[in-house]
Short mmCIF file of C-alpha atoms in Angstrom, two decimals:
data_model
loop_
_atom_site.label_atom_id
_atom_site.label_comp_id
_atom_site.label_asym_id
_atom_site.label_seq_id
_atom_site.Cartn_x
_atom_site.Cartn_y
_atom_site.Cartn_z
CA UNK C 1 -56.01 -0.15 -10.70
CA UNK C 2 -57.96 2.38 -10.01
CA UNK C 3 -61.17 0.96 -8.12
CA UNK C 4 -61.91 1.47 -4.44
CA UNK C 5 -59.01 0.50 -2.70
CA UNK C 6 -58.80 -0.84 1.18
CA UNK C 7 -56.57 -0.25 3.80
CA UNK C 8 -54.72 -3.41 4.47
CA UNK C 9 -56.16 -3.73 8.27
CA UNK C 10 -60.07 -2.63 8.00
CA UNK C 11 -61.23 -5.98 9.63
CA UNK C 12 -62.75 -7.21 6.14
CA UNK C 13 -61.79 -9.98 3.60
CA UNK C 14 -62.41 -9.84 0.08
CA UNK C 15 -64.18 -12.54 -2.13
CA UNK C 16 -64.50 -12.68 -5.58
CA UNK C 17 -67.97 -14.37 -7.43
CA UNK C 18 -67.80 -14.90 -11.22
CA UNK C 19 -70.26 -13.17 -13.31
CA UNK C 20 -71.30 -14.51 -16.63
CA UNK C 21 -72.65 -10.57 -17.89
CA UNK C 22 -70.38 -9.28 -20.51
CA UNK C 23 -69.93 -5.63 -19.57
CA UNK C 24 -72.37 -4.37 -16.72
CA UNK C 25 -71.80 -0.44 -16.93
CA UNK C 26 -69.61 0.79 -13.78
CA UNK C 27 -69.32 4.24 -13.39
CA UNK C 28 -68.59 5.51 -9.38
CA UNK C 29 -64.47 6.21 -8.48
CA UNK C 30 -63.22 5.13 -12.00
CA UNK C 31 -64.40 1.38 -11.96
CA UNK C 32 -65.84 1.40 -15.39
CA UNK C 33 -62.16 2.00 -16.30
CA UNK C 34 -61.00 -1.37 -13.91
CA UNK C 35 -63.84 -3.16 -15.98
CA UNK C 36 -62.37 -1.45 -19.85
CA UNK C 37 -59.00 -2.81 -18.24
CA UNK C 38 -60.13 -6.39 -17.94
CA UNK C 39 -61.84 -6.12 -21.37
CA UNK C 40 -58.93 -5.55 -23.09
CA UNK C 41 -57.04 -8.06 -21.09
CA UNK C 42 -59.62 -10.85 -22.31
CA UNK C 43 -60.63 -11.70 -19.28
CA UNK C 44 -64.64 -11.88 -17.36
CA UNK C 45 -64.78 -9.26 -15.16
CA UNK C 46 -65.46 -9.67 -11.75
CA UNK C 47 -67.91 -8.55 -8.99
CA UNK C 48 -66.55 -6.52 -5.70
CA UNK C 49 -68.23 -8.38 -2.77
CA UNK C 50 -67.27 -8.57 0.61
CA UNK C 51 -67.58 -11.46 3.42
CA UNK C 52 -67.31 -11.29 6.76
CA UNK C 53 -64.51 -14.00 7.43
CA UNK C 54 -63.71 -13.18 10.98
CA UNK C 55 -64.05 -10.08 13.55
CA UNK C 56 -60.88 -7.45 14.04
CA UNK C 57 -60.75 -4.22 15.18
CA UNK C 58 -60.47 -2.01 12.12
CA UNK C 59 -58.03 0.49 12.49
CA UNK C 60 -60.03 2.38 9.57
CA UNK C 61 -63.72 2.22 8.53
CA UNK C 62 -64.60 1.15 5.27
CA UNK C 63 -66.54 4.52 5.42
CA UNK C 64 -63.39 6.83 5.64
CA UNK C 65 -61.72 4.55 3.38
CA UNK C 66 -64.02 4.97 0.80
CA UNK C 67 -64.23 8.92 1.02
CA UNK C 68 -60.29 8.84 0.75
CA UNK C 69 -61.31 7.32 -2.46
CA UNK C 70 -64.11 9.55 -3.73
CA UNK C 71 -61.69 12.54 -2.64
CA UNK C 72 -58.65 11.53 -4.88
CA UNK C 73 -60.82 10.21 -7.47
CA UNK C 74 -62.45 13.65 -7.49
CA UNK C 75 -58.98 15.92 -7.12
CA UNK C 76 -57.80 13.57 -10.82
CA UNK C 77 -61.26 14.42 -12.35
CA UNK C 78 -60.91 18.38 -11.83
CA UNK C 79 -57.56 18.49 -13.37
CA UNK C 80 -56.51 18.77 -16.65
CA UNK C 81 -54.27 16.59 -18.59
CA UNK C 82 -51.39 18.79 -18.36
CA UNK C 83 -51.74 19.05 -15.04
CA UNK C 84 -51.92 14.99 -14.32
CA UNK C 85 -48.97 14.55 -16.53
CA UNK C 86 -47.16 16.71 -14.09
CA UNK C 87 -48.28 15.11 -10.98
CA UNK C 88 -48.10 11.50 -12.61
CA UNK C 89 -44.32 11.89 -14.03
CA UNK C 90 -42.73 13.95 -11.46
CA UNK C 91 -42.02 10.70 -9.29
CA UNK C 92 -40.80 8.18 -12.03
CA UNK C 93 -41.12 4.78 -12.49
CA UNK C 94 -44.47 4.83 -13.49
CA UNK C 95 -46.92 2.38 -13.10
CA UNK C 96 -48.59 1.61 -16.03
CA UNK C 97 -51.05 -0.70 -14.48
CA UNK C 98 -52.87 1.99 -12.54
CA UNK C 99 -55.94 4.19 -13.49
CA UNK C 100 -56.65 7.42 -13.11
CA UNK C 101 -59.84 9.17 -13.69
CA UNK C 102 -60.53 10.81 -17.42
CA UNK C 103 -58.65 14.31 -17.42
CA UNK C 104 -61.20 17.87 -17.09
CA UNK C 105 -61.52 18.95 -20.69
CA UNK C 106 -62.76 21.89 -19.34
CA UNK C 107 -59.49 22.35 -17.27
CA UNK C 108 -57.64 21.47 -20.38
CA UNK C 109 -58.87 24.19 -22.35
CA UNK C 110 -58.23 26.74 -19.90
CA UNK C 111 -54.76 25.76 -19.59
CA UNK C 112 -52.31 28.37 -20.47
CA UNK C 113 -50.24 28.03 -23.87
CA UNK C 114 -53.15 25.36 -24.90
CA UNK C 115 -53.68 24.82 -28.65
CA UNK C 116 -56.21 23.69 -29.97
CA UNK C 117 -56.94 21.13 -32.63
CA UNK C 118 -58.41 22.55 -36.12
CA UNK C 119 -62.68 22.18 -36.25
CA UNK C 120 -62.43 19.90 -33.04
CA UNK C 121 -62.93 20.71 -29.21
CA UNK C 122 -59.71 19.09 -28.31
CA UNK C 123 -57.18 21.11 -26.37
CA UNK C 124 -53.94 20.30 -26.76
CA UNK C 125 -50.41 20.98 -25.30
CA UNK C 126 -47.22 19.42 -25.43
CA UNK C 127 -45.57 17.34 -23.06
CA UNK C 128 -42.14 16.56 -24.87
CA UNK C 129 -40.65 18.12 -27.53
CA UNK C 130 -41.44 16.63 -30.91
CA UNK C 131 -37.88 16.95 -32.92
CA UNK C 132 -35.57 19.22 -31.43
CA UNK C 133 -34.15 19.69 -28.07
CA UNK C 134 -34.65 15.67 -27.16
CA UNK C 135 -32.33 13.00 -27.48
CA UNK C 136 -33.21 10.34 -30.25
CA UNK C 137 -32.31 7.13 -29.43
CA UNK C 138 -31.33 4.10 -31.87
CA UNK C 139 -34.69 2.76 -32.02
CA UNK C 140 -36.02 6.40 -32.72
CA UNK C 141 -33.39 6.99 -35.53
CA UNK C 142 -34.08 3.66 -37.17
CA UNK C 143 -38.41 4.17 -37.14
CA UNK C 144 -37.50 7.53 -38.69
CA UNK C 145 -35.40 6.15 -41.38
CA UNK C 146 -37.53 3.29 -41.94
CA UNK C 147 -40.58 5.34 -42.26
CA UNK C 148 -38.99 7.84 -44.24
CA UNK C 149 -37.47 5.57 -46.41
CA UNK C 150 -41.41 3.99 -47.29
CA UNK C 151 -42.54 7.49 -48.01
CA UNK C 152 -39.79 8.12 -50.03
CA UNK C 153 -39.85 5.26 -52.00
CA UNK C 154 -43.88 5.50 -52.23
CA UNK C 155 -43.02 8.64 -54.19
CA UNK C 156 -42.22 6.67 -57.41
CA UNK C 157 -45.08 4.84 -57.54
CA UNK C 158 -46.65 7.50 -60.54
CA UNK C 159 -43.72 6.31 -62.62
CA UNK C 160 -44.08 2.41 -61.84
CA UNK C 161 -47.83 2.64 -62.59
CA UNK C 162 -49.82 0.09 -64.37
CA UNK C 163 -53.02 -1.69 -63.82
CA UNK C 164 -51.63 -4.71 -62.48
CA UNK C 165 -49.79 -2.73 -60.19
CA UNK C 166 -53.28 -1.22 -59.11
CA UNK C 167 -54.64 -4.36 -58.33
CA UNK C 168 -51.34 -6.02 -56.15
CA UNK C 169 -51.76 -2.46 -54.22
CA UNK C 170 -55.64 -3.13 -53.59
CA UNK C 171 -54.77 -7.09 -52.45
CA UNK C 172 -52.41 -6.25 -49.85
CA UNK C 173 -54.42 -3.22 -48.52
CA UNK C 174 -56.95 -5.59 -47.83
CA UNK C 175 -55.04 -8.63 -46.77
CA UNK C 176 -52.73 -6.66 -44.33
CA UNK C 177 -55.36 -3.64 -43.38
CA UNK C 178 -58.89 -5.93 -43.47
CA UNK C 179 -57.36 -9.20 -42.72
CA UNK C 180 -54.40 -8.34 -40.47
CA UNK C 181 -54.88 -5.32 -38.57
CA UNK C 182 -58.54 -4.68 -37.92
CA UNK C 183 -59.75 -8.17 -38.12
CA UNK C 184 -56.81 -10.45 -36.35
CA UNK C 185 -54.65 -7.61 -34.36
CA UNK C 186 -57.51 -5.68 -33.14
CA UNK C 187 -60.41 -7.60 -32.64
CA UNK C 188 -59.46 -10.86 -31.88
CA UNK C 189 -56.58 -10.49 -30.78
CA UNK C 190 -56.29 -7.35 -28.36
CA UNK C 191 -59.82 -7.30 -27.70
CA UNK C 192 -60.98 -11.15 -27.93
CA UNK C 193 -64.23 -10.45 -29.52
CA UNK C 194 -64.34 -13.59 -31.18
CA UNK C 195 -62.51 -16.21 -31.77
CA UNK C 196 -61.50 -18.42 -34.48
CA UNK C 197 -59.41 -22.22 -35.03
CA UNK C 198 -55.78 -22.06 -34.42
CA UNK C 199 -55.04 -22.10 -37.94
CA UNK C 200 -57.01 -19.57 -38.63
CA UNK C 201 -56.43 -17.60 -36.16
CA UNK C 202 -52.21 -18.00 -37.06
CA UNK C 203 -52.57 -17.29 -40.50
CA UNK C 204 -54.64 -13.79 -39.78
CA UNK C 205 -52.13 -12.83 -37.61
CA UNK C 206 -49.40 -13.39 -40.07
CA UNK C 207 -51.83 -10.93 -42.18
CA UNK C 208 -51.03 -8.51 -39.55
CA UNK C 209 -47.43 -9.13 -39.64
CA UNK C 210 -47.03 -7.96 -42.75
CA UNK C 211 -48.76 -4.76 -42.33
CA UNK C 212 -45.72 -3.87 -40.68
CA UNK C 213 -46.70 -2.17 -37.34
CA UNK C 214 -45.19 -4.64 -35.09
CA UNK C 215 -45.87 -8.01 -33.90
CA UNK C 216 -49.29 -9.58 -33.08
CA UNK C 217 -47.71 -9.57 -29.37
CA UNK C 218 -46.24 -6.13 -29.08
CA UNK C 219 -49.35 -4.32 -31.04
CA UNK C 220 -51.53 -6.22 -28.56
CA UNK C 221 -50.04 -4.94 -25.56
CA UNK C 222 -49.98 -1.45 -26.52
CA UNK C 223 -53.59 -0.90 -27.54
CA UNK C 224 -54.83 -2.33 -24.65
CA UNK C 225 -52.57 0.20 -22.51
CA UNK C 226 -54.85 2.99 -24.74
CA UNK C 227 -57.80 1.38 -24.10
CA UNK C 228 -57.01 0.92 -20.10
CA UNK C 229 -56.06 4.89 -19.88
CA UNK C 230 -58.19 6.52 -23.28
CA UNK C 231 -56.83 9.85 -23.04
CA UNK C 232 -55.11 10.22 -19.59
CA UNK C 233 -51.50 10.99 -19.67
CA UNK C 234 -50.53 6.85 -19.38
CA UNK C 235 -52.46 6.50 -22.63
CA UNK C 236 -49.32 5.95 -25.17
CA UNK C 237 -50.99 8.23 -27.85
CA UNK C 238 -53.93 10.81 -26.88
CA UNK C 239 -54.28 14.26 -29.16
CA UNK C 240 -53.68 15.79 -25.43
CA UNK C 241 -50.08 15.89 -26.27
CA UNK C 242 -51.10 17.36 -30.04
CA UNK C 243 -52.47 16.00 -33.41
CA UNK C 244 -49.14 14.80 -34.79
CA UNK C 245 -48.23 13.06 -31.29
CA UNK C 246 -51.26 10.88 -31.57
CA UNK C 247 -50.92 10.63 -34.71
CA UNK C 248 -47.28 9.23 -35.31
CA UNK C 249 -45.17 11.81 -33.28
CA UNK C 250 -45.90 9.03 -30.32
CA UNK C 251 -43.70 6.26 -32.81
CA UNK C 252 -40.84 8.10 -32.62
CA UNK C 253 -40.41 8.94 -29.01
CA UNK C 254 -39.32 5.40 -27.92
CA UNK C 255 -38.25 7.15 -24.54
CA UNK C 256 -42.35 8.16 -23.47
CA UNK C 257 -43.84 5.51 -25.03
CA UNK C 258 -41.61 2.98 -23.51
CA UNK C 259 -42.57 4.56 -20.21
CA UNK C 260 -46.51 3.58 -20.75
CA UNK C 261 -46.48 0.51 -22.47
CA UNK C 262 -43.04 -1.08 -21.73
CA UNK C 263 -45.07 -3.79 -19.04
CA UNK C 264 -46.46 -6.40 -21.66
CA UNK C 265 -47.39 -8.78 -18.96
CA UNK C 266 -50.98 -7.50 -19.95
CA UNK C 267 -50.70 -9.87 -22.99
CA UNK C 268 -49.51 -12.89 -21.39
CA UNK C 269 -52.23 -15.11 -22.97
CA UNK C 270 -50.45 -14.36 -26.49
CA UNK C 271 -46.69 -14.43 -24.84
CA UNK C 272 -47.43 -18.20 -23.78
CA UNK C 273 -48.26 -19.27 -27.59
CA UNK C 274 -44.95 -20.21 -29.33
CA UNK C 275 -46.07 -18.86 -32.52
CA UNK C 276 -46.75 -15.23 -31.26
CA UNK C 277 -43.10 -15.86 -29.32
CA UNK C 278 -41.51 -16.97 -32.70
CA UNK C 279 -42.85 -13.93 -34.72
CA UNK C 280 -41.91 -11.19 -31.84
CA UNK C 281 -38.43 -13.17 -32.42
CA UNK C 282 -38.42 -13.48 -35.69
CA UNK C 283 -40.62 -9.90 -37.01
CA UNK C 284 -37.46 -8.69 -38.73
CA UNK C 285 -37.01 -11.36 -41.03
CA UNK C 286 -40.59 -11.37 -42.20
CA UNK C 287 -40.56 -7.47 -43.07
CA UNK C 288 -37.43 -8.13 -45.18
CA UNK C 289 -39.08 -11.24 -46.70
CA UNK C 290 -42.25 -9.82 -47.60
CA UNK C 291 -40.40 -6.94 -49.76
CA UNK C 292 -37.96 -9.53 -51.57
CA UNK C 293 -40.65 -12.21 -52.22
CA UNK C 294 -42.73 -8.82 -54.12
CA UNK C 295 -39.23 -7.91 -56.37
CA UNK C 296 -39.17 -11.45 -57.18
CA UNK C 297 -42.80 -11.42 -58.18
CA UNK C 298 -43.15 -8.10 -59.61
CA UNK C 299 -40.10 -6.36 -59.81
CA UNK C 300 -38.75 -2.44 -58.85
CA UNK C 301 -43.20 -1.45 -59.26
CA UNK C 302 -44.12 -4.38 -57.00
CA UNK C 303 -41.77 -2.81 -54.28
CA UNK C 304 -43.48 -0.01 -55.06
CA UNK C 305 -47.07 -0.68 -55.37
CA UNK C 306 -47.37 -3.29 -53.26
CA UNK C 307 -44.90 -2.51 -50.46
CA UNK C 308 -43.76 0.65 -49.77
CA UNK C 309 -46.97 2.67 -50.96
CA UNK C 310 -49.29 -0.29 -49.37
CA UNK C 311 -47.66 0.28 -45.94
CA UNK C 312 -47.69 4.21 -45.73
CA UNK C 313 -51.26 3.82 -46.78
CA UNK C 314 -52.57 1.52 -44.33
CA UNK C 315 -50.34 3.04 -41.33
CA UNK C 316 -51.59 6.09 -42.10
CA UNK C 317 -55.31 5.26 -41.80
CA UNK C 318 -54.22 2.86 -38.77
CA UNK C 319 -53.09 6.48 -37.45
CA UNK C 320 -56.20 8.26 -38.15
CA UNK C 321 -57.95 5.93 -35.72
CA UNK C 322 -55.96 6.80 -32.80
CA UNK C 323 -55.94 10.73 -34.58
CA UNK C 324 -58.63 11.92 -36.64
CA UNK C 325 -61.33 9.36 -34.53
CA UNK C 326 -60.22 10.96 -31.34
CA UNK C 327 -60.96 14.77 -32.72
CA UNK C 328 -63.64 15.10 -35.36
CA UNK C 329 -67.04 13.00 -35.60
CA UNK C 330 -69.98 12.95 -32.54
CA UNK C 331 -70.58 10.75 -30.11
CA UNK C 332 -73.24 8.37 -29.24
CA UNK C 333 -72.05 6.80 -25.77
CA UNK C 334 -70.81 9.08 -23.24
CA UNK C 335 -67.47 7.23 -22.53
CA UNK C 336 -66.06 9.86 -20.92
CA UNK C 337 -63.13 9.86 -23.00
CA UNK C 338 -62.45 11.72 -26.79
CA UNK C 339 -63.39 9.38 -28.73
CA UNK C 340 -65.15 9.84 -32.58
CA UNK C 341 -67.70 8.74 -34.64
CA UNK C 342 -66.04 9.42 -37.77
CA UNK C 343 -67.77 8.31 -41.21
CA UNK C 344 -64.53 8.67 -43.87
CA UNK C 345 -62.01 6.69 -41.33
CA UNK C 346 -64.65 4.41 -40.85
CA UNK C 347 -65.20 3.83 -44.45
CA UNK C 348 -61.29 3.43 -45.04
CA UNK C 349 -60.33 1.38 -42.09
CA UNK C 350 -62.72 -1.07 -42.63
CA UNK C 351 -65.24 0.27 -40.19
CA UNK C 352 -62.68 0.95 -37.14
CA UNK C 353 -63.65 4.38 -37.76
CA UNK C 354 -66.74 3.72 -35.26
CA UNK C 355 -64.83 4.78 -32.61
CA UNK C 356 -66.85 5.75 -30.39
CA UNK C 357 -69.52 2.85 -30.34
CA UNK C 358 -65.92 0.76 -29.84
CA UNK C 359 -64.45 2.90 -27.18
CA UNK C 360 -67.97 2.04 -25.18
CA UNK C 361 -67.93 -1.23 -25.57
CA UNK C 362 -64.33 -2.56 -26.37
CA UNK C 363 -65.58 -6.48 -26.46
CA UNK C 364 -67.70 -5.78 -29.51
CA UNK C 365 -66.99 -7.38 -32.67
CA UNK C 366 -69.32 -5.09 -34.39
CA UNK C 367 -68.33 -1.56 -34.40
CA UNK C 368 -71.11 -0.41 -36.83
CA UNK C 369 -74.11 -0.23 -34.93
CA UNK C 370 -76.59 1.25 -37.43
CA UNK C 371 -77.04 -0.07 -40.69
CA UNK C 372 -75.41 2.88 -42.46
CA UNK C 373 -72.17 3.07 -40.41
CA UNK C 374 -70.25 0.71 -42.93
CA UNK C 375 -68.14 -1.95 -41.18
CA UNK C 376 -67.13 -4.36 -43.28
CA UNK C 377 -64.56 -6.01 -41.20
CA UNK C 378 -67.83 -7.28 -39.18
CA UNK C 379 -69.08 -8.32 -42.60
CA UNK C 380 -66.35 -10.76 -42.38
CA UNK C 381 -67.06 -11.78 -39.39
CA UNK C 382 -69.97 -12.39 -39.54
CA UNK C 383 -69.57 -14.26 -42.94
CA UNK C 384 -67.05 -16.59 -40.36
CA UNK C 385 -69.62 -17.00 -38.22
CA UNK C 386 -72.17 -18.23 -40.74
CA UNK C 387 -69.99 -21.22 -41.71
CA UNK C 388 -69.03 -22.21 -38.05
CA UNK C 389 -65.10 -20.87 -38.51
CA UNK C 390 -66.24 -17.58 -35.86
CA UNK C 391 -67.62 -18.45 -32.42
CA UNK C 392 -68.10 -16.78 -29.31
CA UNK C 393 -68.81 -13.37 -31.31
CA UNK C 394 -69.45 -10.85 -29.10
CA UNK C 395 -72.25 -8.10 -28.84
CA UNK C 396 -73.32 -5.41 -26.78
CA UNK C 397 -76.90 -5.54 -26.39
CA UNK C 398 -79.51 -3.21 -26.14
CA UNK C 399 -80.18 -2.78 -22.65
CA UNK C 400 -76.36 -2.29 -22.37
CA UNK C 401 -75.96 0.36 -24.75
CA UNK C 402 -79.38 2.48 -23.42
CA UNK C 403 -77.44 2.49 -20.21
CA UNK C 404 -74.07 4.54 -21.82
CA UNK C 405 -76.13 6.49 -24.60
CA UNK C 406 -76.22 9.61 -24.34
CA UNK C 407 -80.04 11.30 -23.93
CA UNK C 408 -81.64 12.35 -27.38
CA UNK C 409 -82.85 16.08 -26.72
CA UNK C 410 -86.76 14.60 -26.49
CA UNK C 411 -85.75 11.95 -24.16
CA UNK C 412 -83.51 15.29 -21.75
CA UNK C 413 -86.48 17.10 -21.96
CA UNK C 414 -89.31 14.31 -20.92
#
């Protein structure tokens, strides 16, 4: 990770002391990222400490070792994302378990052959090619027939249409979009913001199964990779590399996003639960299920309505929140990365359009602070809460989130 980092012979031991605080606000030579990184693990962080165990001759001071620190730390921070994907994949194997400061968006915008985003401030410039000149491997080829296939079959659902069809579509958006991805896969699951019982918490993540964007264990993983690198070149989806890369382009590049998020030890505490083993195992079967238990239900429009349409509506807006929430809205918290505020994703992801307030504080099971910003997956949970199924919901409070807000203009100027 990317925290201060000691030579091996400095004459110092390290201890560790548990602290009970949620999310004290780090900032100095990228440890607020080392914190984000335990966040999305699940785990408490820790405090840095040192004790004096025993007396060596240092061969370096702590002094110089920490400047070596500030120095690199600095030299990331001035360049641009372009520029850090260079320097980061020239020398391959990665390691995706080690932080680098937030790219210079500055930097980024002056880089030559940058793009730029329509209405947003993001810069953007590709790293791989998007269709041509790149080799497609099998898993490539199949998510592109797969998820061409959806949209295809989508297209029919004016001709299937009928009220009942209307309603089966509404359902599942909300059982697999509410109940599986933004309520089970994201914030209990990747980010442990509350918890629920075991039964529960199984049949939520089954929700999420059949939203079809992977398995509770694999989906896991990956977002916390973004959250550990938010728009640094590890980060498996940043608009850096261009709207449609974040967007989806990222999906069918199994190649680079192997390369990021490939290391799922970072979800170990779902990979030692048989039942997130058994649907990893088994996530094939339950895709193929799911569509023949809706023809047996409902028929050719069921498919339709309730299946193919369902799914390219809810992965889209899944999308948006790594897309449109990292390039249009404002920001309240200065998290130093690109993410949004953004009302209509918000409103149609169930309130994951927040982005912002979530990318400050990742624990949160509320992503809505202010009364307006509509969140109704936090609705639920708090609904969960109120008849003891939630506990150990998780909140930012105010002290916390005065500390990463960024300055009204009255507050600049006093």
């Amino acid at each position: 990770m990317a925290s201060l980092q000691l030579p091996a012979r400095t004459g110092l031991r390290l201890g560790q002391s548990q602290q009970t605080v949620v999310r004290p606000v780090l900032r100095p030579l990228g440890l607020v990222q080392q914190r984000r990184a335990v966040i999305a693990s699940g785990g408490h962080d820790r405090d840095i400490s040192t004790r004096v165990a025993e007396v060596v001759a240092p061969t370096t001071s702590l002094g110089d070792a920490a400047a070596a620190a500030a120095s690199d730390a600095a030299r990331w921070a001035d360049m641009s994302y372009s520029q850090q994907y260079d320097e980061l994949y020239k020398n391959k194997p990665i390691n995706p378990k080690k932080v680098v400061p937030k790219p210079s968006k500055t930097a980024q915008m002056e880089e030559p052959g940058a793009g730029r985003v329509f209405l947003s401030d993001v810069a953007t410039k590709g790293k791989r090619p998007s269709f041509m000149n790149r080799d497609w491997n099998a898993t490539d080829k199949y998510y592109l027939a797969f998820i061409g296939g959806m949209h295809l079959l989508a297209c029919a659902a004016p001709f299937t249409y009928s009220p009942q069809m209307v309603v089966l579509f509404l359902a599942s958006y909300f059982v697999t979009g509410c109940l599986g991805i933004t309520l089970s896969y994201h914030r209990m699951l990747s980010h442990k913001s509350f918890t629920v019982p075991k039964w529960l918490e199984y049949i939520l993540a089954y929700c999420g199964v059949l939203a079809v964007q992977g398995d509770p264990l694999e989906w896991s993983s990956s977002h916390r990779y973004h959250h550990l690198h938010t728009d640094t070149p590890l980060d498996p989806h940043s608009p850096y590399e261009g709207f449609w890369w974040c967007h989806m382009g990222w999906l069918l590049d199994n190649t680079a996003t192997m390369e990021r998020v490939s290391n799922r030890s970072n979800a170990d505490d779902l990979e030692s639960q048989w039942y997130y083993r058994w649907l990893r195992d088994t996530y094939a079967f339950h895709v193929v299920a799911q569509l023949a238990v809706l023809y047996l239900v409902g028929g050719f429009p069921a498919v339709v309505w309730g299946g193919a349409l369902r799914m390219c509506w809810v992965w889209h807006i899944t999308w948006f929140v790594n897309s449109a929430s990292h390039c249009w809205g404002y920001q309240d918290y200065n998290t130093g990365d690109l993410s949004k505020n953004n009302w209509w994703v918000g409103i149609l992801a169930f309130g994951e359009g927040w982005h912002n307030n979530h990318h400050a504080f990742e624990f949160s099971a509320r992503h809505g602070f202010e009364w307006w910003q509509v969140d109704m997956t936090w609705y639920i949970i708090m609904a969960l809460q109120k008849v003891g199924l939630a506990t150990n919901v998780k909140l930012p409070t105010e002290r916390q989130k005065a500390k990463l807000a960024f300055k009204k203009p009255a507050e600049a100027a006093a």
